[in-house]
Amino acid sequence: TVKIRQATMTRPRRQISVLRVLVAFAACASAFVPQTQPQTQHIQRRRLPVVAAKTPLAANGKRVEVPEGSSLMAACKKLGLNVPTNCKKGDCGTCTVSVGGKLMRACVGKVPPAPKLKSVAEKGLPVKLA
């Protein structure tokens, strides 16, 4: 009975070595498998509407607030200034106006951002024909 017991308990060397190779391969392969990250919930943020800042402009006692970046010619018309134009491209310079002491071409220029000084912001940027 001893010989039968030993024969059933032992495995051939070939099976043991194949089993060890498979276990070693499984251990190595699991290191290269990417771990799944837990899914995070995305929080939707409300997008606030973009409000264009208003720039106060003043001429001849009239004060108007216009959005910055808008057409300077349209702002001058709102102020009641009759700006002469010749080429409508800004090449000739007949449409030049002074906005806050800076010379700008009204036909191609844009309204500058609002001034940071409170006193100037209250009165408005002075606009004059140059």
Short mmCIF file of N, CA, C and O in Angstrom, two decimals:
data_model
loop_
_atom_site.label_atom_id
_atom_site.label_comp_id
_atom_site.label_asym_id
_atom_site.label_seq_id
_atom_site.Cartn_x
_atom_site.Cartn_y
_atom_site.Cartn_z
N THR A 1 0.81 -1.20 0.00
CA THR A 1 0.00 0.00 0.00
C THR A 1 0.85 1.26 0.00
O THR A 1 0.41 2.31 -0.43
N VAL A 2 2.06 1.16 0.45
CA VAL A 2 2.94 2.32 0.49
C VAL A 2 3.32 2.75 -0.92
O VAL A 2 3.32 3.93 -1.23
N LYS A 3 3.60 1.83 -1.79
CA LYS A 3 3.99 2.17 -3.14
C LYS A 3 2.83 2.81 -3.90
O LYS A 3 3.02 3.75 -4.65
N ILE A 4 1.63 2.38 -3.70
CA ILE A 4 0.47 2.94 -4.39
C ILE A 4 0.23 4.37 -3.91
O ILE A 4 -0.06 5.25 -4.69
N ARG A 5 0.39 4.59 -2.64
CA ARG A 5 0.17 5.91 -2.07
C ARG A 5 1.18 6.91 -2.62
O ARG A 5 0.83 8.03 -2.97
N GLN A 6 2.43 6.56 -2.73
CA GLN A 6 3.44 7.45 -3.25
C GLN A 6 3.21 7.75 -4.73
O GLN A 6 3.41 8.86 -5.18
N ALA A 7 2.74 6.82 -5.45
CA ALA A 7 2.51 7.01 -6.87
C ALA A 7 1.35 7.98 -7.11
O ALA A 7 1.37 8.77 -8.05
N THR A 8 0.33 7.97 -6.28
CA THR A 8 -0.80 8.87 -6.47
C THR A 8 -0.50 10.27 -5.95
O THR A 8 -1.08 11.23 -6.40
N MET A 9 0.37 10.43 -4.98
CA MET A 9 0.64 11.73 -4.35
C MET A 9 1.63 12.58 -5.16
O MET A 9 1.56 13.77 -5.14
N THR A 10 2.56 11.94 -5.82
CA THR A 10 3.57 12.72 -6.52
C THR A 10 3.12 12.99 -7.95
O THR A 10 2.45 12.17 -8.59
N ARG A 11 3.53 14.16 -8.43
CA ARG A 11 3.22 14.52 -9.82
C ARG A 11 4.50 14.44 -10.62
O ARG A 11 5.59 14.64 -10.07
N PRO A 12 4.38 14.28 -11.87
CA PRO A 12 5.60 14.28 -12.68
C PRO A 12 6.23 15.66 -12.66
O PRO A 12 5.56 16.67 -12.52
N ARG A 13 7.53 15.73 -12.80
CA ARG A 13 8.27 16.99 -12.76
C ARG A 13 7.80 17.96 -13.84
O ARG A 13 7.79 19.16 -13.65
N ARG A 14 7.41 17.45 -14.96
CA ARG A 14 7.01 18.29 -16.07
C ARG A 14 5.77 19.12 -15.71
O ARG A 14 5.69 20.30 -16.00
N GLN A 15 4.79 18.52 -15.07
CA GLN A 15 3.58 19.23 -14.69
C GLN A 15 3.87 20.32 -13.66
O GLN A 15 3.31 21.40 -13.70
N ILE A 16 4.75 20.07 -12.74
CA ILE A 16 5.09 21.05 -11.71
C ILE A 16 5.78 22.26 -12.34
O ILE A 16 5.44 23.40 -12.04
N SER A 17 6.68 22.06 -13.25
CA SER A 17 7.39 23.17 -13.86
C SER A 17 6.45 24.00 -14.74
O SER A 17 6.54 25.22 -14.77
N VAL A 18 5.52 23.39 -15.46
CA VAL A 18 4.55 24.12 -16.27
C VAL A 18 3.63 24.93 -15.36
O VAL A 18 3.31 26.08 -15.65
N LEU A 19 3.23 24.36 -14.24
CA LEU A 19 2.37 25.05 -13.29
C LEU A 19 3.07 26.27 -12.71
O LEU A 19 2.49 27.35 -12.59
N ARG A 20 4.35 26.11 -12.37
CA ARG A 20 5.12 27.25 -11.84
C ARG A 20 5.27 28.37 -12.88
O ARG A 20 5.18 29.53 -12.56
N VAL A 21 5.49 27.99 -14.13
CA VAL A 21 5.61 29.00 -15.19
C VAL A 21 4.31 29.75 -15.36
O VAL A 21 4.28 30.97 -15.52
N LEU A 22 3.19 29.06 -15.33
CA LEU A 22 1.89 29.71 -15.48
C LEU A 22 1.61 30.67 -14.32
O LEU A 22 1.10 31.78 -14.53
N VAL A 23 1.93 30.27 -13.11
CA VAL A 23 1.72 31.15 -11.95
C VAL A 23 2.62 32.37 -12.04
O VAL A 23 2.18 33.50 -11.78
N ALA A 24 3.87 32.18 -12.44
CA ALA A 24 4.80 33.31 -12.58
C ALA A 24 4.33 34.25 -13.68
O ALA A 24 4.39 35.48 -13.54
N PHE A 25 3.82 33.72 -14.79
CA PHE A 25 3.33 34.56 -15.89
C PHE A 25 2.11 35.37 -15.46
O PHE A 25 1.98 36.55 -15.78
N ALA A 26 1.22 34.73 -14.73
CA ALA A 26 0.02 35.43 -14.25
C ALA A 26 0.39 36.57 -13.32
O ALA A 26 -0.22 37.65 -13.36
N ALA A 27 1.39 36.37 -12.48
CA ALA A 27 1.82 37.42 -11.56
C ALA A 27 2.44 38.60 -12.32
O ALA A 27 2.18 39.76 -12.00
N CYS A 28 3.23 38.32 -13.33
CA CYS A 28 3.85 39.38 -14.13
C CYS A 28 2.81 40.11 -14.98
O CYS A 28 2.86 41.32 -15.12
N ALA A 29 1.88 39.37 -15.55
CA ALA A 29 0.88 39.98 -16.43
C ALA A 29 -0.05 40.90 -15.65
O ALA A 29 -0.50 41.92 -16.15
N SER A 30 -0.34 40.56 -14.40
CA SER A 30 -1.24 41.41 -13.62
C SER A 30 -0.61 42.76 -13.29
O SER A 30 -1.31 43.72 -13.03
N ALA A 31 0.71 42.84 -13.33
CA ALA A 31 1.38 44.11 -13.06
C ALA A 31 1.18 45.09 -14.22
O ALA A 31 1.21 46.29 -14.02
N PHE A 32 0.97 44.59 -15.44
CA PHE A 32 0.82 45.45 -16.61
C PHE A 32 -0.63 45.79 -16.92
O PHE A 32 -0.91 46.61 -17.77
N VAL A 33 -1.57 45.18 -16.25
CA VAL A 33 -2.99 45.47 -16.48
C VAL A 33 -3.31 46.78 -15.76
O VAL A 33 -3.06 46.91 -14.56
N PRO A 34 -3.85 47.79 -16.47
CA PRO A 34 -4.15 49.06 -15.81
C PRO A 34 -5.27 48.90 -14.79
O PRO A 34 -6.25 48.21 -15.04
N GLN A 35 -5.06 49.50 -13.66
CA GLN A 35 -6.08 49.46 -12.61
C GLN A 35 -7.19 50.42 -12.99
O GLN A 35 -6.93 51.53 -13.42
N THR A 36 -8.41 50.02 -12.81
CA THR A 36 -9.52 50.90 -13.15
C THR A 36 -9.71 51.91 -12.03
O THR A 36 -9.70 51.57 -10.86
N GLN A 37 -9.84 53.16 -12.43
CA GLN A 37 -10.08 54.24 -11.48
C GLN A 37 -11.57 54.31 -11.18
O GLN A 37 -12.39 54.11 -12.06
N PRO A 38 -11.92 54.64 -9.97
CA PRO A 38 -13.34 54.80 -9.67
C PRO A 38 -13.90 55.99 -10.45
O PRO A 38 -13.24 57.01 -10.59
N GLN A 39 -15.06 55.83 -10.99
CA GLN A 39 -15.69 56.89 -11.78
C GLN A 39 -16.08 58.04 -10.86
O GLN A 39 -16.75 57.84 -9.86
N THR A 40 -15.64 59.23 -11.21
CA THR A 40 -16.01 60.40 -10.44
C THR A 40 -17.16 61.09 -11.14
O THR A 40 -17.24 61.12 -12.36
N GLN A 41 -18.02 61.65 -10.36
CA GLN A 41 -19.16 62.36 -10.94
C GLN A 41 -18.70 63.75 -11.32
O GLN A 41 -18.04 64.43 -10.56
N HIS A 42 -19.05 64.14 -12.52
CA HIS A 42 -18.71 65.47 -13.00
C HIS A 42 -19.76 66.46 -12.52
O HIS A 42 -20.95 66.25 -12.72
N ILE A 43 -19.30 67.50 -11.91
CA ILE A 43 -20.21 68.54 -11.43
C ILE A 43 -20.32 69.58 -12.54
O ILE A 43 -19.33 70.14 -12.97
N GLN A 44 -21.53 69.80 -12.98
CA GLN A 44 -21.73 70.80 -14.02
C GLN A 44 -21.76 72.18 -13.38
O GLN A 44 -22.47 72.40 -12.42
N ARG A 45 -20.96 73.05 -13.93
CA ARG A 45 -20.92 74.42 -13.42
C ARG A 45 -21.83 75.27 -14.28
O ARG A 45 -21.89 75.11 -15.49
N ARG A 46 -22.48 76.17 -13.63
CA ARG A 46 -23.30 77.11 -14.39
C ARG A 46 -22.40 78.14 -15.02
O ARG A 46 -21.51 78.68 -14.37
N ARG A 47 -22.64 78.38 -16.27
CA ARG A 47 -21.87 79.42 -16.95
C ARG A 47 -22.64 80.72 -16.84
O ARG A 47 -23.80 80.80 -17.22
N LEU A 48 -21.96 81.68 -16.30
CA LEU A 48 -22.57 82.98 -16.17
C LEU A 48 -22.51 83.71 -17.50
O LEU A 48 -21.54 83.59 -18.24
N PRO A 49 -23.54 84.46 -17.82
CA PRO A 49 -23.50 85.20 -19.08
C PRO A 49 -22.42 86.26 -19.04
O PRO A 49 -22.19 86.90 -18.02
N VAL A 50 -21.74 86.41 -20.16
CA VAL A 50 -20.67 87.38 -20.24
C VAL A 50 -21.30 88.74 -20.52
O VAL A 50 -21.99 88.94 -21.51
N VAL A 51 -21.08 89.64 -19.58
CA VAL A 51 -21.62 90.98 -19.73
C VAL A 51 -20.48 91.90 -20.11
O VAL A 51 -19.47 91.98 -19.41
N ALA A 52 -20.64 92.57 -21.25
CA ALA A 52 -19.60 93.49 -21.70
C ALA A 52 -19.58 94.69 -20.77
O ALA A 52 -20.62 95.26 -20.44
N ALA A 53 -18.38 95.07 -20.36
CA ALA A 53 -18.24 96.23 -19.49
C ALA A 53 -18.60 97.49 -20.27
O ALA A 53 -18.32 97.61 -21.45
N LYS A 54 -19.23 98.40 -19.60
CA LYS A 54 -19.64 99.66 -20.23
C LYS A 54 -18.58 100.72 -19.98
O LYS A 54 -18.05 100.82 -18.88
N THR A 55 -18.27 101.46 -21.01
CA THR A 55 -17.32 102.55 -20.90
C THR A 55 -18.09 103.87 -21.00
O THR A 55 -18.80 104.08 -21.97
N PRO A 56 -17.96 104.74 -20.00
CA PRO A 56 -18.64 106.02 -20.09
C PRO A 56 -17.87 106.98 -20.99
O PRO A 56 -16.66 107.13 -20.87
N LEU A 57 -18.57 107.60 -21.92
CA LEU A 57 -17.98 108.59 -22.81
C LEU A 57 -18.76 109.90 -22.64
O LEU A 57 -19.98 109.87 -22.44
N ALA A 58 -18.06 111.02 -22.73
CA ALA A 58 -18.71 112.32 -22.56
C ALA A 58 -18.21 113.28 -23.62
O ALA A 58 -17.02 113.31 -23.95
N ALA A 59 -19.16 114.07 -24.17
CA ALA A 59 -18.81 115.10 -25.15
C ALA A 59 -19.92 116.15 -25.14
O ALA A 59 -21.11 115.80 -25.16
N ASN A 60 -19.52 117.41 -25.10
CA ASN A 60 -20.46 118.54 -25.15
C ASN A 60 -21.55 118.44 -24.08
O ASN A 60 -22.72 118.71 -24.34
N GLY A 61 -21.18 118.00 -22.88
CA GLY A 61 -22.14 117.91 -21.79
C GLY A 61 -23.04 116.69 -21.84
O GLY A 61 -23.88 116.50 -20.96
N LYS A 62 -22.90 115.85 -22.83
CA LYS A 62 -23.71 114.64 -22.95
C LYS A 62 -22.86 113.44 -22.54
O LYS A 62 -21.69 113.35 -22.93
N ARG A 63 -23.44 112.55 -21.75
CA ARG A 63 -22.72 111.36 -21.25
C ARG A 63 -23.47 110.11 -21.70
O ARG A 63 -24.67 110.00 -21.50
N VAL A 64 -22.73 109.17 -22.31
CA VAL A 64 -23.32 107.92 -22.81
C VAL A 64 -22.42 106.78 -22.37
O VAL A 64 -21.20 106.90 -22.37
N GLU A 65 -23.03 105.64 -22.00
CA GLU A 65 -22.26 104.44 -21.68
C GLU A 65 -22.43 103.45 -22.83
O GLU A 65 -23.55 103.10 -23.19
N VAL A 66 -21.31 103.02 -23.38
CA VAL A 66 -21.32 102.08 -24.50
C VAL A 66 -20.44 100.88 -24.14
O VAL A 66 -19.50 101.01 -23.35
N PRO A 67 -20.75 99.69 -24.69
CA PRO A 67 -19.92 98.52 -24.39
C PRO A 67 -18.51 98.67 -24.95
O PRO A 67 -18.33 99.17 -26.05
N GLU A 68 -17.53 98.25 -24.17
CA GLU A 68 -16.15 98.34 -24.65
C GLU A 68 -15.96 97.38 -25.81
O GLU A 68 -16.54 96.30 -25.85
N GLY A 69 -15.17 97.80 -26.79
CA GLY A 69 -14.92 96.99 -27.98
C GLY A 69 -15.92 97.24 -29.09
O GLY A 69 -15.77 96.71 -30.18
N SER A 70 -16.95 98.06 -28.82
CA SER A 70 -17.91 98.36 -29.89
C SER A 70 -17.34 99.44 -30.80
O SER A 70 -16.29 100.04 -30.52
N SER A 71 -18.04 99.75 -31.87
CA SER A 71 -17.54 100.69 -32.86
C SER A 71 -17.46 102.10 -32.27
O SER A 71 -18.41 102.60 -31.65
N LEU A 72 -16.33 102.74 -32.46
CA LEU A 72 -16.13 104.10 -31.96
C LEU A 72 -16.97 105.09 -32.76
O LEU A 72 -17.45 106.08 -32.22
N MET A 73 -17.19 104.82 -34.02
CA MET A 73 -18.01 105.69 -34.86
C MET A 73 -19.45 105.71 -34.36
O MET A 73 -20.08 106.76 -34.26
N ALA A 74 -19.98 104.53 -34.01
CA ALA A 74 -21.36 104.45 -33.49
C ALA A 74 -21.47 105.16 -32.15
O ALA A 74 -22.47 105.82 -31.87
N ALA A 75 -20.42 105.05 -31.31
CA ALA A 75 -20.42 105.74 -30.02
C ALA A 75 -20.41 107.25 -30.22
O ALA A 75 -21.09 107.99 -29.50
N CYS A 76 -19.65 107.73 -31.21
CA CYS A 76 -19.61 109.17 -31.49
C CYS A 76 -20.97 109.66 -31.99
O CYS A 76 -21.40 110.76 -31.64
N LYS A 77 -21.65 108.84 -32.75
CA LYS A 77 -22.99 109.22 -33.23
C LYS A 77 -23.97 109.29 -32.07
O LYS A 77 -24.85 110.15 -32.04
N LYS A 78 -23.85 108.37 -31.09
CA LYS A 78 -24.71 108.41 -29.91
C LYS A 78 -24.46 109.68 -29.11
O LYS A 78 -25.37 110.21 -28.48
N LEU A 79 -23.21 110.14 -29.11
CA LEU A 79 -22.87 111.37 -28.39
C LEU A 79 -23.30 112.62 -29.15
O LEU A 79 -23.25 113.72 -28.61
N GLY A 80 -23.67 112.46 -30.39
CA GLY A 80 -24.08 113.61 -31.18
C GLY A 80 -22.94 114.28 -31.91
O GLY A 80 -23.09 115.39 -32.42
N LEU A 81 -21.81 113.62 -32.01
CA LEU A 81 -20.66 114.17 -32.74
C LEU A 81 -20.76 113.77 -34.21
O LEU A 81 -20.99 112.60 -34.53
N ASN A 82 -20.61 114.74 -35.09
CA ASN A 82 -20.62 114.46 -36.53
C ASN A 82 -19.16 114.32 -36.97
O ASN A 82 -18.48 115.31 -37.21
N VAL A 83 -18.70 113.09 -37.05
CA VAL A 83 -17.29 112.81 -37.39
C VAL A 83 -17.17 112.72 -38.90
O VAL A 83 -17.83 111.89 -39.54
N PRO A 84 -16.33 113.57 -39.52
CA PRO A 84 -16.17 113.48 -40.98
C PRO A 84 -15.37 112.24 -41.37
O PRO A 84 -14.44 111.84 -40.68
N THR A 85 -15.77 111.61 -42.45
CA THR A 85 -15.04 110.44 -42.96
C THR A 85 -14.76 110.64 -44.43
O THR A 85 -15.51 111.29 -45.14
N ASN A 86 -13.68 110.09 -44.88
CA ASN A 86 -13.29 110.22 -46.28
C ASN A 86 -13.10 108.83 -46.90
O ASN A 86 -13.72 108.51 -47.90
N CYS A 87 -12.26 108.01 -46.28
CA CYS A 87 -11.93 106.71 -46.88
C CYS A 87 -12.66 105.55 -46.21
O CYS A 87 -12.77 104.49 -46.79
N LYS A 88 -13.10 105.71 -44.97
CA LYS A 88 -13.77 104.67 -44.16
C LYS A 88 -12.89 103.45 -43.92
O LYS A 88 -13.36 102.37 -43.63
N LYS A 89 -11.57 103.64 -44.07
CA LYS A 89 -10.61 102.57 -43.77
C LYS A 89 -9.61 103.00 -42.70
O LYS A 89 -8.83 102.21 -42.24
N GLY A 90 -9.58 104.28 -42.38
CA GLY A 90 -8.64 104.78 -41.39
C GLY A 90 -7.33 105.23 -41.98
O GLY A 90 -6.42 105.60 -41.24
N ASP A 91 -7.20 105.22 -43.30
CA ASP A 91 -5.94 105.60 -43.94
C ASP A 91 -5.74 107.11 -43.98
O ASP A 91 -4.63 107.61 -43.79
N CYS A 92 -6.81 107.86 -44.23
CA CYS A 92 -6.65 109.30 -44.48
C CYS A 92 -6.52 110.11 -43.19
O CYS A 92 -5.89 111.15 -43.18
N GLY A 93 -7.15 109.68 -42.10
CA GLY A 93 -7.01 110.39 -40.84
C GLY A 93 -8.03 111.49 -40.61
O GLY A 93 -7.95 112.19 -39.60
N THR A 94 -9.01 111.68 -41.50
CA THR A 94 -10.00 112.73 -41.28
C THR A 94 -10.97 112.38 -40.15
O THR A 94 -11.60 113.27 -39.59
N CYS A 95 -11.08 111.11 -39.80
CA CYS A 95 -12.00 110.67 -38.75
C CYS A 95 -11.35 110.62 -37.37
O CYS A 95 -11.93 110.09 -36.43
N THR A 96 -10.18 111.19 -37.20
CA THR A 96 -9.44 111.10 -35.94
C THR A 96 -10.17 111.86 -34.84
O THR A 96 -10.55 113.02 -35.00
N VAL A 97 -10.37 111.19 -33.71
CA VAL A 97 -10.97 111.80 -32.53
C VAL A 97 -10.06 111.55 -31.33
O VAL A 97 -9.27 110.61 -31.33
N SER A 98 -10.19 112.39 -30.32
CA SER A 98 -9.42 112.23 -29.09
C SER A 98 -10.33 111.59 -28.04
O SER A 98 -11.35 112.16 -27.68
N VAL A 99 -9.94 110.41 -27.58
CA VAL A 99 -10.72 109.71 -26.55
C VAL A 99 -9.84 109.59 -25.31
O VAL A 99 -8.87 108.84 -25.30
N GLY A 100 -10.17 110.37 -24.30
CA GLY A 100 -9.38 110.33 -23.06
C GLY A 100 -7.96 110.80 -23.27
O GLY A 100 -7.06 110.33 -22.60
N GLY A 101 -7.75 111.72 -24.23
CA GLY A 101 -6.41 112.24 -24.51
C GLY A 101 -5.63 111.42 -25.50
O GLY A 101 -4.49 111.75 -25.84
N LYS A 102 -6.20 110.35 -26.00
CA LYS A 102 -5.52 109.47 -26.96
C LYS A 102 -6.18 109.64 -28.33
O LYS A 102 -7.40 109.58 -28.44
N LEU A 103 -5.38 109.83 -29.37
CA LEU A 103 -5.92 110.00 -30.71
C LEU A 103 -6.26 108.63 -31.31
O LEU A 103 -5.44 107.71 -31.30
N MET A 104 -7.50 108.51 -31.80
CA MET A 104 -7.95 107.25 -32.39
C MET A 104 -8.71 107.54 -33.67
O MET A 104 -9.33 108.59 -33.80
N ARG A 105 -8.68 106.60 -34.59
CA ARG A 105 -9.43 106.72 -35.84
C ARG A 105 -10.84 106.16 -35.59
O ARG A 105 -11.00 104.98 -35.26
N ALA A 106 -11.86 107.00 -35.73
CA ALA A 106 -13.22 106.61 -35.38
C ALA A 106 -13.80 105.56 -36.32
O ALA A 106 -14.60 104.73 -35.91
N CYS A 107 -13.42 105.58 -37.59
CA CYS A 107 -14.05 104.66 -38.54
C CYS A 107 -13.58 103.21 -38.35
O CYS A 107 -14.31 102.29 -38.69
N VAL A 108 -12.40 102.99 -37.81
CA VAL A 108 -11.91 101.62 -37.60
C VAL A 108 -11.64 101.32 -36.13
O VAL A 108 -11.38 100.18 -35.78
N GLY A 109 -11.70 102.35 -35.28
CA GLY A 109 -11.36 102.18 -33.87
C GLY A 109 -12.47 101.55 -33.07
O GLY A 109 -13.64 101.55 -33.43
N LYS A 110 -12.09 101.00 -31.93
CA LYS A 110 -13.02 100.38 -30.99
C LYS A 110 -13.03 101.19 -29.70
O LYS A 110 -12.04 101.84 -29.36
N VAL A 111 -14.13 101.12 -28.98
CA VAL A 111 -14.25 101.84 -27.71
C VAL A 111 -13.28 101.20 -26.72
O VAL A 111 -13.28 99.98 -26.53
N PRO A 112 -12.44 102.02 -26.06
CA PRO A 112 -11.47 101.46 -25.11
C PRO A 112 -12.15 100.98 -23.84
O PRO A 112 -13.31 101.33 -23.58
N PRO A 113 -11.45 100.18 -23.02
CA PRO A 113 -12.03 99.74 -21.76
C PRO A 113 -12.27 100.91 -20.82
O PRO A 113 -11.67 101.97 -20.96
N ALA A 114 -13.15 100.68 -19.86
CA ALA A 114 -13.50 101.73 -18.90
C ALA A 114 -12.27 102.12 -18.08
O ALA A 114 -11.44 101.27 -17.74
N PRO A 115 -12.14 103.40 -17.74
CA PRO A 115 -11.00 103.83 -16.93
C PRO A 115 -11.13 103.32 -15.51
O PRO A 115 -12.23 103.13 -15.00
N LYS A 116 -9.99 103.11 -14.87
CA LYS A 116 -9.99 102.58 -13.51
C LYS A 116 -10.14 103.70 -12.47
O LYS A 116 -10.55 103.44 -11.34
N LEU A 117 -9.81 104.93 -12.84
CA LEU A 117 -9.95 106.04 -11.92
C LEU A 117 -11.43 106.36 -11.72
O LEU A 117 -12.18 106.54 -12.68
N LYS A 118 -11.84 106.45 -10.47
CA LYS A 118 -13.24 106.65 -10.17
C LYS A 118 -13.74 108.01 -10.67
O LYS A 118 -14.84 108.13 -11.20
N SER A 119 -12.92 109.04 -10.53
CA SER A 119 -13.35 110.38 -10.95
C SER A 119 -13.57 110.45 -12.46
O SER A 119 -14.52 111.05 -12.93
N VAL A 120 -12.69 109.80 -13.22
CA VAL A 120 -12.84 109.79 -14.67
C VAL A 120 -14.02 108.91 -15.07
O VAL A 120 -14.76 109.23 -16.01
N ALA A 121 -14.21 107.80 -14.36
CA ALA A 121 -15.32 106.90 -14.67
C ALA A 121 -16.66 107.58 -14.42
O ALA A 121 -17.63 107.34 -15.14
N GLU A 122 -16.73 108.43 -13.39
CA GLU A 122 -17.98 109.13 -13.10
C GLU A 122 -18.28 110.18 -14.16
O GLU A 122 -19.41 110.32 -14.61
N LYS A 123 -17.26 110.92 -14.56
CA LYS A 123 -17.46 111.97 -15.56
C LYS A 123 -17.53 111.39 -16.98
O LYS A 123 -18.24 111.92 -17.82
N GLY A 124 -16.81 110.33 -17.24
CA GLY A 124 -16.75 109.73 -18.57
C GLY A 124 -15.50 110.18 -19.30
O GLY A 124 -14.95 111.25 -19.03
N LEU A 125 -15.03 109.35 -20.21
CA LEU A 125 -13.87 109.71 -21.01
C LEU A 125 -14.25 110.85 -21.94
O LEU A 125 -15.24 110.75 -22.68
N PRO A 126 -13.48 111.93 -21.95
CA PRO A 126 -13.82 113.03 -22.84
C PRO A 126 -13.49 112.68 -24.31
O PRO A 126 -12.43 112.16 -24.61
N VAL A 127 -14.46 112.94 -25.19
CA VAL A 127 -14.30 112.67 -26.62
C VAL A 127 -14.37 114.01 -27.35
O VAL A 127 -15.30 114.77 -27.16
N LYS A 128 -13.34 114.30 -28.17
CA LYS A 128 -13.28 115.54 -28.92
C LYS A 128 -12.84 115.23 -30.34
O LYS A 128 -12.07 114.30 -30.58
N LEU A 129 -13.29 116.06 -31.27
CA LEU A 129 -12.78 115.95 -32.64
C LEU A 129 -11.37 116.49 -32.67
O LEU A 129 -11.08 117.52 -32.05
N ALA A 130 -10.50 115.80 -33.36
CA ALA A 130 -9.09 116.24 -33.38
C ALA A 130 -8.81 117.16 -34.54
O ALA A 130 -9.43 117.22 -35.53
#
